[in-house]
Coordinates of C-alpha atoms in Angstrom, one line a residue:
Chain A
M1 CA 92.2 89.1 111.9
S2 CA 91.0 85.8 111.0
A3 CA 90.3 86.5 107.6
L4 CA 94.0 86.6 106.8
S5 CA 94.4 83.0 107.2
T6 CA 94.5 81.2 104.0
D7 CA 93.8 77.5 105.5
R8 CA 91.2 76.2 103.4
T9 CA 89.2 74.8 106.7
T10 CA 88.6 78.1 108.0
V11 CA 86.2 79.2 104.7
P12 CA 83.1 77.1 103.9
K13 CA 83.3 76.1 100.6
R14 CA 80.3 77.1 98.5
K15 CA 78.3 74.5 97.3
T16 CA 77.1 75.3 94.2
P17 CA 78.5 78.7 92.4
R18 CA 76.4 81.8 92.5
R19 CA 75.6 82.2 88.8
E20 CA 77.3 85.9 88.2
S21 CA 75.5 87.8 85.6
A22 CA 78.9 89.3 83.8
G23 CA 77.9 91.8 81.9
P24 CA 79.5 94.6 79.5
L25 CA 79.1 96.9 82.2
R26 CA 80.6 95.0 84.9
Y27 CA 83.9 94.3 82.1
A28 CA 83.8 98.3 81.6
L29 CA 84.3 99.0 85.0
L30 CA 86.9 96.1 85.8
C31 CA 88.9 97.4 83.1
L32 CA 88.7 100.6 84.2
V33 CA 90.3 99.8 87.5
L34 CA 92.4 97.8 85.4
V35 CA 94.1 101.0 83.8
V36 CA 94.0 102.4 87.2
S37 CA 95.9 100.0 88.5
L38 CA 98.4 98.9 86.2
A39 CA 99.2 102.2 84.5
P40 CA 101.7 103.2 87.2
I41 CA 103.4 99.9 86.7
I42 CA 103.3 99.6 82.6
W43 CA 104.4 103.4 82.2
P44 CA 107.9 102.7 83.9
V45 CA 108.5 99.6 81.9
M46 CA 107.8 101.4 78.9
T47 CA 109.3 104.6 79.2
S48 CA 112.8 102.5 80.6
F49 CA 113.2 101.1 77.2
K50 CA 113.1 104.1 75.5
A51 CA 116.5 105.2 73.4
V52 CA 118.3 108.1 75.3
T53 CA 117.2 110.6 72.7
E54 CA 113.4 109.8 73.0
Q55 CA 111.5 112.2 74.6
V56 CA 109.8 111.4 78.1
F57 CA 107.9 114.4 79.0
G58 CA 106.1 116.8 76.6
P59 CA 103.5 116.7 74.0
S60 CA 105.6 114.9 71.6
A61 CA 105.7 112.0 74.0
T62 CA 104.3 108.6 73.4
L63 CA 103.7 105.8 75.4
I64 CA 105.1 102.8 73.8
P65 CA 108.9 103.5 72.8
R66 CA 109.6 104.5 68.9
A67 CA 112.7 102.3 69.1
F68 CA 113.3 99.5 71.6
S69 CA 116.7 100.2 73.3
L70 CA 118.1 99.0 76.3
D71 CA 120.4 102.1 76.9
S72 CA 119.2 103.3 80.1
Y73 CA 119.9 99.6 81.6
R74 CA 123.1 99.8 80.5
T75 CA 123.5 103.0 82.3
L76 CA 122.1 102.1 85.4
F77 CA 124.4 98.8 85.7
A78 CA 127.5 100.9 85.0
Q79 CA 126.9 103.9 86.9
V80 CA 125.0 102.6 90.0
P81 CA 125.9 99.7 92.3
I82 CA 122.4 98.7 91.6
W83 CA 123.4 94.6 92.0
Q84 CA 124.9 95.3 95.4
Y85 CA 121.7 97.4 96.5
V86 CA 119.5 94.2 95.1
R87 CA 122.1 91.5 97.0
N88 CA 121.4 93.9 99.8
S89 CA 118.0 93.8 100.0
L90 CA 117.3 90.0 99.4
F91 CA 120.0 89.5 102.2
Y92 CA 117.4 91.6 104.4
C93 CA 114.5 89.9 103.2
A94 CA 116.2 86.4 103.6
L95 CA 117.2 87.3 106.9
A96 CA 113.6 88.6 107.7
V97 CA 111.7 85.5 106.2
I98 CA 113.9 83.1 108.4
S99 CA 113.7 84.8 111.8
Q100 CA 109.9 85.5 111.2
V101 CA 109.1 82.0 110.2
V102 CA 111.0 80.3 112.7
L103 CA 110.3 82.6 115.8
A104 CA 106.6 83.1 114.9
S105 CA 106.0 79.2 114.4
T106 CA 107.9 78.2 117.6
C107 CA 106.7 80.8 119.8
G108 CA 103.0 81.0 118.2
Y109 CA 103.0 77.4 118.7
M110 CA 103.7 77.4 122.4
L111 CA 100.9 80.1 122.9
S112 CA 98.7 77.5 121.4
R113 CA 99.4 74.8 124.1
K114 CA 97.8 75.3 127.7
H115 CA 98.8 74.8 130.9
W116 CA 101.9 76.5 131.5
R117 CA 103.9 78.9 133.6
G118 CA 104.3 82.2 132.0
R119 CA 101.8 81.6 129.2
W120 CA 99.6 84.7 130.0
L121 CA 102.5 86.8 130.6
T122 CA 103.7 86.2 127.2
N123 CA 100.6 86.7 125.7
L124 CA 100.5 90.2 127.9
L125 CA 103.5 90.8 126.5
I126 CA 102.7 90.8 122.9
T127 CA 99.6 92.3 122.8
I128 CA 101.1 94.9 124.2
T129 CA 103.8 95.1 121.8
L130 CA 101.7 94.9 119.2
I131 CA 100.2 98.7 119.5
F132 CA 103.8 100.2 119.7
P133 CA 103.9 102.3 116.3
F134 CA 107.5 101.4 114.9
E135 CA 107.7 105.5 114.2
A136 CA 107.4 106.0 118.0
I137 CA 110.5 104.0 119.3
M138 CA 112.7 104.3 116.3
L139 CA 115.0 107.1 117.8
S140 CA 115.7 104.8 120.8
L141 CA 116.1 101.6 118.4
Y142 CA 118.6 104.1 116.6
T143 CA 120.8 104.8 119.8
Q144 CA 120.5 101.1 120.9
V145 CA 121.8 99.7 117.2
R146 CA 124.5 102.7 117.3
A147 CA 125.5 101.6 120.6
M148 CA 125.7 98.0 119.4
G149 CA 127.9 99.3 116.5
L150 CA 125.4 97.7 114.2
L151 CA 124.9 101.2 112.3
D152 CA 125.2 101.2 108.3
S153 CA 125.1 97.3 108.2
V154 CA 122.2 95.0 106.8
I155 CA 122.0 93.4 110.1
G156 CA 121.2 96.4 111.7
V157 CA 118.3 97.1 109.3
W158 CA 116.9 93.6 110.2
L159 CA 118.0 92.8 114.0
P160 CA 115.1 95.4 115.4
G161 CA 112.5 93.9 113.3
M162 CA 113.7 90.4 113.3
I163 CA 110.2 89.2 114.9
S164 CA 106.5 90.9 114.7
A165 CA 104.0 90.3 117.4
F166 CA 101.4 90.1 114.8
N167 CA 102.8 86.9 112.9
I168 CA 103.1 85.2 116.3
L169 CA 99.5 86.0 116.9
V170 CA 98.8 84.9 113.2
M171 CA 100.7 81.3 113.5
R172 CA 99.0 80.7 117.0
A173 CA 95.5 81.3 115.5
S174 CA 96.3 78.7 112.7
F175 CA 97.9 76.4 115.4
V176 CA 94.8 76.5 117.8
S177 CA 92.6 75.7 114.6
V178 CA 94.6 72.3 113.8
P179 CA 91.9 69.5 115.2
T180 CA 92.9 67.9 117.9
A181 CA 92.0 64.3 116.6
L182 CA 95.5 64.4 114.6
E183 CA 97.2 65.2 118.0
E184 CA 95.9 62.3 120.2
S185 CA 97.0 59.8 117.4
A186 CA 100.5 61.2 117.7
L187 CA 100.4 61.4 121.8
M188 CA 99.4 57.4 122.0
D189 CA 102.6 57.1 119.5
G190 CA 104.5 58.8 122.3
A191 CA 105.7 61.7 120.1
G192 CA 107.7 64.4 121.4
E193 CA 106.9 68.3 121.9
F194 CA 109.1 68.9 119.0
R195 CA 107.8 65.9 116.7
R196 CA 104.3 66.9 117.0
F197 CA 104.9 70.5 116.3
W198 CA 107.1 69.4 113.3
S199 CA 105.1 66.6 111.5
I200 CA 101.4 67.5 112.9
Y201 CA 101.1 71.0 113.4
L202 CA 103.6 72.9 111.4
P203 CA 102.1 71.1 108.1
S204 CA 98.7 71.7 109.0
A205 CA 99.4 75.5 108.9
K206 CA 101.2 76.0 105.7
G207 CA 98.7 78.7 104.7
A208 CA 99.1 80.9 107.5
L209 CA 103.0 80.2 107.2
T210 CA 103.2 81.2 103.7
I211 CA 101.5 84.5 104.5
V212 CA 104.0 85.4 107.2
A213 CA 107.1 84.4 104.9
L214 CA 105.2 86.6 101.9
T215 CA 104.8 89.5 104.5
A216 CA 108.0 89.2 105.6
A217 CA 109.7 89.3 102.6
V218 CA 107.5 92.2 100.9
G219 CA 107.9 94.3 103.9
A220 CA 111.9 93.6 104.1
W221 CA 111.8 94.7 100.4
D222 CA 109.5 97.9 100.8
D223 CA 111.1 98.8 104.2
F224 CA 112.6 102.5 103.5
L225 CA 112.2 104.7 106.9
W226 CA 114.4 102.4 109.0
P227 CA 116.8 101.4 106.7
L228 CA 117.0 105.7 105.5
I229 CA 118.1 105.9 109.4
V230 CA 120.6 102.8 109.6
L231 CA 122.0 103.0 106.4
R232 CA 124.9 105.4 105.3
S233 CA 127.4 104.1 102.7
D234 CA 126.1 103.8 99.0
T235 CA 127.4 100.0 99.3
N236 CA 125.3 99.3 102.1
F237 CA 122.0 100.8 100.8
T238 CA 118.8 98.6 100.3
L239 CA 116.8 98.9 97.2
P240 CA 114.4 101.7 98.4
V241 CA 117.3 103.4 99.7
G242 CA 119.5 103.6 96.9
L243 CA 116.5 104.3 94.5
A244 CA 115.1 107.1 96.4
T245 CA 119.1 108.5 96.3
L246 CA 119.2 108.0 92.5
Q247 CA 116.1 109.9 91.9
S248 CA 117.1 113.0 94.4
S249 CA 120.5 112.9 92.9
F250 CA 120.8 115.1 89.8
G251 CA 122.6 114.0 86.4
F252 CA 120.7 110.8 85.9
D253 CA 118.1 110.7 83.2
V254 CA 114.7 110.0 83.8
K255 CA 114.7 106.5 82.1
V256 CA 117.6 105.4 84.1
V257 CA 115.7 106.1 87.7
L258 CA 112.8 104.6 85.9
A259 CA 114.8 101.7 85.0
G260 CA 115.8 101.0 88.5
A261 CA 112.6 101.1 89.5
V262 CA 111.8 98.4 87.2
V263 CA 114.5 96.3 88.6
A264 CA 113.0 96.6 91.8
L265 CA 109.5 96.2 90.6
V266 CA 110.1 92.5 89.1
P267 CA 110.9 90.4 91.3
V268 CA 107.9 91.0 93.9
V269 CA 105.8 91.0 91.2
A270 CA 106.9 87.5 89.8
L271 CA 107.0 86.5 93.4
F272 CA 103.4 87.5 94.0
F273 CA 102.5 85.5 90.6
A274 CA 104.2 82.4 91.6
L275 CA 102.6 82.5 94.8
Q276 CA 99.1 83.8 94.2
R277 CA 97.9 80.0 94.1
F278 CA 98.2 80.1 97.6
F279 CA 97.2 83.6 98.3
F280 CA 94.3 83.6 97.0
R281 CA 93.1 80.2 98.0
G282 CA 90.9 81.0 101.0
V283 CA 89.3 83.6 98.8
E284 CA 88.9 82.5 95.8
S285 CA 85.3 80.7 95.3
G286 CA 86.4 78.2 93.1
G287 CA 86.9 77.3 89.8
V288 CA 89.4 79.6 89.0
K289 CA 93.0 77.9 88.2
Chain B
M1 CA 122.3 84.0 117.7
P2 CA 122.7 82.0 121.1
A3 CA 118.8 82.2 121.9
S4 CA 118.1 79.6 118.8
T5 CA 120.6 77.1 119.8
A6 CA 118.8 77.2 123.5
D7 CA 115.8 76.4 121.4
S8 CA 117.4 73.1 119.4
T9 CA 117.6 71.3 123.0
V10 CA 113.9 70.9 122.6
I11 CA 114.7 68.4 120.0
E12 CA 113.4 65.4 121.4
R13 CA 113.0 62.2 119.6
P14 CA 112.3 58.6 121.6
G15 CA 115.7 57.4 122.7
Q16 CA 117.4 60.7 122.0
V17 CA 119.4 62.0 125.3
V18 CA 118.5 65.9 125.7
H19 CA 121.4 67.9 125.8
T20 CA 120.9 70.7 128.3
A21 CA 122.9 72.5 131.5
Q22 CA 120.1 70.7 133.5
P23 CA 121.8 67.7 135.8
A24 CA 119.9 64.6 134.8
P25 CA 118.9 63.8 130.8
V26 CA 115.5 62.9 130.3
R27 CA 113.8 60.4 128.5
R28 CA 110.6 61.6 126.9
S29 CA 109.1 58.4 126.6
K30 CA 109.1 57.4 130.4
S31 CA 105.8 59.1 131.4
R32 CA 103.0 60.2 129.0
P33 CA 101.7 63.8 128.8
Q34 CA 97.9 63.7 129.5
L35 CA 95.6 64.7 126.8
G36 CA 93.5 68.1 127.8
A37 CA 95.5 69.3 130.8
E38 CA 98.8 69.5 129.2
R39 CA 102.1 69.2 131.4
F40 CA 105.3 69.2 130.1
R41 CA 108.1 67.5 132.1
K42 CA 110.2 70.6 133.0
W43 CA 108.5 73.8 133.7
W44 CA 110.9 75.8 131.8
T45 CA 110.6 73.8 128.3
P46 CA 107.5 76.2 127.0
L47 CA 110.1 79.2 127.6
L48 CA 113.0 77.7 125.2
W49 CA 110.1 77.8 122.6
V50 CA 108.9 81.2 123.4
G51 CA 112.1 82.6 124.8
P52 CA 113.8 83.7 121.5
S53 CA 110.6 86.0 120.3
V54 CA 110.2 87.1 123.9
A55 CA 113.8 88.6 124.2
A56 CA 113.5 90.0 121.0
L57 CA 110.3 91.7 122.0
I58 CA 111.4 92.8 124.8
A59 CA 114.8 94.4 123.8
F60 CA 113.5 96.1 120.5
S61 CA 109.8 97.2 121.6
I62 CA 109.5 97.1 125.3
V63 CA 113.2 98.9 126.4
P64 CA 113.3 101.2 123.1
F65 CA 109.6 102.6 124.4
A66 CA 110.6 102.7 128.1
N67 CA 113.6 104.6 126.8
T68 CA 111.9 107.2 124.3
V69 CA 109.6 107.6 127.6
G70 CA 112.5 108.7 129.8
L71 CA 114.4 110.4 127.2
S72 CA 111.6 112.6 126.5
F73 CA 111.9 114.5 130.0
T74 CA 115.5 115.2 128.9
D75 CA 117.6 117.6 126.7
A76 CA 119.6 114.5 124.9
R77 CA 121.2 115.1 122.1
A78 CA 122.0 112.4 119.0
L79 CA 125.5 113.0 119.2
G80 CA 125.6 112.2 123.1
G81 CA 127.3 114.3 125.5
P82 CA 125.8 115.3 129.0
V83 CA 122.1 114.7 129.7
R84 CA 119.8 117.0 131.9
S85 CA 116.4 116.5 133.0
V86 CA 114.0 119.2 131.7
G87 CA 110.8 118.0 133.2
L88 CA 107.7 118.9 130.6
D89 CA 109.8 121.5 128.8
N90 CA 109.7 119.3 125.5
Y91 CA 105.8 118.7 125.6
R92 CA 105.5 122.4 125.8
I93 CA 107.8 123.4 123.1
L94 CA 106.2 120.7 120.8
L95 CA 102.8 122.3 121.7
E96 CA 103.5 125.7 121.0
S97 CA 105.7 124.8 117.8
N98 CA 104.0 125.6 114.7
E99 CA 105.9 122.8 112.9
F100 CA 104.7 119.9 115.2
R101 CA 101.2 121.2 115.1
N102 CA 101.3 121.4 111.3
A103 CA 102.9 117.9 111.3
V104 CA 99.9 116.5 113.7
F105 CA 97.3 118.5 111.7
N106 CA 98.9 117.0 108.2
S107 CA 98.6 113.4 109.8
I108 CA 95.2 114.0 111.1
L109 CA 93.7 115.4 107.7
Y110 CA 95.8 112.6 105.9
M111 CA 93.6 110.0 108.2
L112 CA 90.2 111.7 107.8
I113 CA 90.5 111.8 103.9
A114 CA 92.3 108.0 103.2
V115 CA 90.3 106.3 105.9
P116 CA 86.7 106.4 104.3
L117 CA 88.3 105.8 100.9
L118 CA 90.1 103.2 101.8
V119 CA 87.4 101.6 103.5
M120 CA 84.5 101.9 100.3
L121 CA 86.8 101.9 97.3
P122 CA 88.0 98.4 98.1
L123 CA 84.8 96.9 99.3
L124 CA 83.2 98.3 95.7
V125 CA 85.9 96.7 93.7
A126 CA 86.1 93.4 95.7
C127 CA 82.2 93.1 95.2
L128 CA 83.1 93.8 91.4
V129 CA 85.9 91.1 91.2
N130 CA 83.8 88.3 93.5
G131 CA 82.4 85.3 92.3
T132 CA 83.2 83.0 89.1
F133 CA 83.5 84.5 85.9
R134 CA 85.6 84.6 82.9
F135 CA 88.8 86.2 83.8
G136 CA 88.2 86.5 87.3
G137 CA 91.0 85.2 88.7
F138 CA 93.2 87.7 86.1
F139 CA 91.7 90.7 87.7
R140 CA 91.6 89.6 91.2
S141 CA 95.7 89.0 90.4
A142 CA 96.3 92.2 88.7
F143 CA 94.4 94.5 91.1
Y144 CA 96.5 93.0 93.9
I145 CA 99.8 94.1 92.2
P146 CA 99.7 97.6 93.7
A147 CA 99.9 96.3 97.0
V148 CA 103.1 94.2 96.4
A149 CA 104.8 97.1 94.7
S150 CA 107.3 98.8 96.9
T151 CA 105.8 101.9 98.5
V152 CA 109.0 104.1 97.6
V153 CA 109.5 102.9 93.7
I154 CA 106.0 103.2 92.8
A155 CA 106.4 106.9 94.7
I156 CA 109.2 107.7 92.5
V157 CA 107.2 106.4 89.2
W158 CA 104.3 108.6 90.5
Q159 CA 106.7 111.7 91.5
M160 CA 107.7 111.3 87.7
A161 CA 104.2 111.2 86.4
L162 CA 102.9 114.0 88.4
R163 CA 105.7 116.6 87.3
D164 CA 104.6 120.1 85.6
D165 CA 105.6 118.8 82.2
G166 CA 104.5 114.5 83.1
P167 CA 101.7 112.2 81.5
V168 CA 99.2 112.9 84.0
N169 CA 99.5 117.0 83.4
A170 CA 99.7 116.1 79.7
I171 CA 96.5 113.7 79.7
L172 CA 94.5 116.8 81.7
T173 CA 95.6 119.2 79.2
A174 CA 94.4 117.0 76.2
V175 CA 91.2 115.4 77.4
T176 CA 89.7 118.4 80.0
P177 CA 89.7 122.4 80.0
I178 CA 92.8 122.8 82.4
Q179 CA 95.1 124.3 79.9
E180 CA 97.6 125.0 82.9
A181 CA 99.8 122.4 84.5
V182 CA 98.5 121.5 87.8
P183 CA 101.1 121.9 90.2
F184 CA 100.5 118.4 91.8
L185 CA 104.1 118.4 93.6
S186 CA 104.4 121.7 94.8
D187 CA 100.9 123.1 96.1
R188 CA 100.8 122.6 100.0
W189 CA 97.4 120.7 99.6
L190 CA 97.6 119.3 96.2
L191 CA 100.7 117.6 97.5
L192 CA 99.1 115.8 100.3
F193 CA 96.2 115.1 98.3
S194 CA 98.6 113.2 95.5
A195 CA 100.0 111.6 98.6
I196 CA 96.9 110.4 100.0
A197 CA 96.0 109.2 96.4
L198 CA 99.1 107.0 96.4
T199 CA 98.1 105.3 99.7
V200 CA 94.9 104.8 98.6
W201 CA 95.9 103.4 95.0
K202 CA 98.3 101.0 96.9
G203 CA 95.8 100.1 99.5
I204 CA 92.9 99.0 97.5
G205 CA 94.5 95.7 96.4
F206 CA 95.5 94.9 100.0
Y207 CA 91.8 95.6 101.8
M208 CA 90.3 93.8 98.2
V209 CA 91.8 90.4 99.3
L210 CA 90.4 91.2 103.1
Y211 CA 86.9 91.9 102.2
L212 CA 86.7 88.9 99.4
A213 CA 87.9 86.9 102.4
A214 CA 84.6 88.4 104.4
L215 CA 82.6 88.0 101.3
A216 CA 83.2 84.8 101.1
N217 CA 81.3 84.3 104.4
V218 CA 78.3 86.2 103.3
D219 CA 75.2 83.3 103.2
E220 CA 74.4 82.5 99.7
T221 CA 70.6 82.1 100.5
L222 CA 70.8 85.6 101.7
Y223 CA 71.3 86.8 98.1
E224 CA 68.9 84.5 96.6
A225 CA 65.9 85.3 99.2
A226 CA 66.7 89.2 98.7
T227 CA 66.4 88.5 94.5
I228 CA 63.1 86.4 95.3
D229 CA 61.6 89.6 97.1
G230 CA 62.4 91.5 93.9
A231 CA 65.6 93.4 95.4
G232 CA 68.0 94.9 92.8
P233 CA 71.8 94.8 92.6
V234 CA 71.9 98.0 94.6
R235 CA 69.6 97.2 97.5
R236 CA 71.3 93.4 97.6
F237 CA 74.2 95.5 98.3
F238 CA 72.9 97.9 101.0
H239 CA 70.9 95.4 102.4
V240 CA 72.8 91.7 102.7
T241 CA 76.7 92.7 101.3
L242 CA 76.9 95.9 103.8
P243 CA 75.7 93.8 106.9
G244 CA 77.7 90.9 106.2
V245 CA 81.1 92.6 105.4
R246 CA 80.5 95.4 108.8
P247 CA 82.7 93.9 110.9
M248 CA 85.6 93.5 108.0
M249 CA 85.0 97.0 107.4
Y250 CA 85.6 97.9 111.1
V251 CA 88.9 96.4 110.9
V252 CA 89.9 97.7 107.6
G253 CA 89.1 101.0 109.5
V254 CA 91.4 100.8 112.4
L255 CA 94.2 99.5 110.2
S256 CA 94.0 102.2 107.5
A257 CA 93.9 104.7 110.3
I258 CA 97.0 103.3 112.0
G259 CA 98.9 103.3 108.3
S260 CA 97.8 106.9 107.9
L261 CA 99.2 107.7 111.1
R262 CA 102.6 106.2 109.9
V263 CA 103.0 107.7 106.4
F264 CA 106.3 108.9 105.8
S265 CA 107.8 107.3 102.5
E266 CA 105.4 108.8 100.0
I267 CA 106.0 112.6 101.4
Y268 CA 109.6 112.1 101.4
I269 CA 109.6 111.0 97.9
L270 CA 106.5 113.0 96.3
G271 CA 107.8 116.4 98.4
G272 CA 111.6 115.6 98.9
P273 CA 113.4 115.1 102.1
T274 CA 112.5 118.5 103.6
G275 CA 108.4 117.0 103.1
G276 CA 107.2 119.7 100.7
I277 CA 108.3 123.6 100.2
G278 CA 109.7 124.3 103.5
G279 CA 108.0 121.2 105.9
Q280 CA 104.7 122.2 104.8
D281 CA 103.3 119.0 104.0
A282 CA 105.5 117.0 106.8
T283 CA 103.6 113.8 109.0
V284 CA 104.5 113.2 112.4
P285 CA 106.8 110.2 111.6
F286 CA 108.6 113.1 109.7
Y287 CA 109.2 115.8 112.2
I288 CA 110.2 112.9 114.6
R289 CA 112.9 111.9 111.9
N290 CA 113.8 115.5 111.2
V291 CA 114.0 116.8 114.5
G292 CA 115.7 113.7 116.3
L293 CA 118.5 112.6 113.9
A294 CA 119.2 115.9 112.2
V295 CA 123.2 116.4 112.3
D296 CA 122.9 117.2 116.0
G297 CA 119.5 116.0 116.5
K298 CA 117.3 117.1 119.3
L299 CA 117.1 113.4 121.0
G300 CA 115.0 114.7 123.9
L301 CA 112.8 116.6 121.7
G302 CA 112.0 113.7 119.1
S303 CA 111.4 111.5 121.7
A304 CA 108.5 114.1 123.5
A305 CA 107.0 113.9 119.7
S306 CA 106.9 110.0 119.7
V307 CA 105.6 109.7 123.0
M308 CA 102.5 112.2 121.0
L309 CA 102.5 109.7 118.2
F310 CA 101.8 107.0 120.3
V311 CA 99.2 108.8 122.5
L312 CA 97.7 109.3 119.1
T313 CA 97.7 106.1 118.0
V314 CA 96.6 104.4 121.5
G315 CA 93.8 107.2 121.9
F316 CA 92.6 106.8 118.2
L317 CA 92.4 102.8 119.2
L318 CA 90.4 103.4 122.2
A319 CA 88.0 106.0 120.6
S320 CA 87.4 103.3 117.6
Q321 CA 87.2 100.4 120.3
R322 CA 83.9 102.6 121.7
L323 CA 82.6 103.5 118.3
G324 CA 82.7 99.8 117.3
S325 CA 80.9 98.1 120.2
K326 CA 78.7 101.4 119.8
A327 CA 78.3 99.7 116.2
E328 CA 77.5 96.3 117.6
E329 CA 74.4 97.6 119.5

């Protein structure tokens, strides 16, 4: 699991970058993988900009639209509460990121400290919960959330997954690797527990924190089975649930559904490109900026 | 959230009074904690830090799991009503049910096909993009995009692309001898294979990053030594790269296997809410949802299926651990 950590300290820097022979064969293979990776992203983007009358399927269909048109997006925004879906999804993401970051860092921090009562028990609890597959407890979670009166609400979607044991372990691992010399100096200054956590440990664990935040955001944006179970009314749907309903309901043009898909794809891809610098920090062998 | 307000009482700055329900306010600076053996001034201070997480994990993992095990011995219904204990009846029904056996078969087949592909393909892609070369960063980022794209959204796109008159069939008729539309979405096996292809396509980027991290730790000098000894790229791959990333291959194998036991979205979108025609491509999570949460779902039977999924997962984990320790020898 330590490979997930992007801290600069965990990956020894390569002193002399290996000379790569990036010949034509390699680029040919790279381009092949590139086409396979991006075709399912490019096709819906292209198709969503086709005019209502243009063919999507059949032998006469082309990849690039004959005429660029925003018709599908107009229909989408006029007839589907897509903004409501986006808002619900963003709300779910925000809640998930905040709870995961706050809880995983505080709990992970204390687990990286030694000598306190209950530490062993907490570790055991976290290890046990790590092996429960969510699908194996979702029926009981459903009855629990129903009993709390939280069915059909984004809060009900978020609450059971507010903290993941895995993220606690990621944060603990990164706090453990903080050099103790830093802390010794803080102890001399008489800094309290929270002060030490806030001004020494947390800044050193930025890489792991980014991973936790990013996986929480992408996980919430991607989540489908649980929101599908909890949410009932159209106005409370998150994007995946809303789009799945859109896809299975007849009467909507394929281009409109694909426009919805593009709306859901753009933010995550943009977020990834904004954060990719942090993301690949640990794995890039240098040079590429 | 009352738990988090409790958490904030830990904010202790020198000279600042700590507000708690405890009698005497404590000043932090009075006696310094010792290095090495840390002591907390109050035994419950650490509990304030871990409390909210522990409470959430108990409430939303331990309790529902205990609840699931309990419900699996009853005839509870989703809408409530009197609950009667039925002993092991639910498990007997499950083992005799063709639907459930089919779901277990689908899930295991899914795992047997997806895992080897997800262990090998991302490694090959990682080797392809590893190192410093022109456009390397671009390729690495581009290959990761499928991993951040939402499964449901991509499945919707695939569902349209794989239709009988969709672009995939159009390309097949144009460049291969196959002239009839391939029924990717209606055939019992092709639908399952299409879903597996989707899982693999989405997983390549994610596991590629794990492999890149592992490759960065492979000793450079081993490659140099192998090259001096006259080993070509293929031999270097088998004799230097593979042994170097073996622990990561194990991690990827376990992660992707657990992931394939949980597959739901791919089948739901590609095959429709029933899971293929007549539910023939349903996986275990699919079965759990359809049985337990139908209009008046059989919560007891669904819980028994949940316990079976848990047993399947844990059984796999234990088996893989044995395999893993054997491979180490």
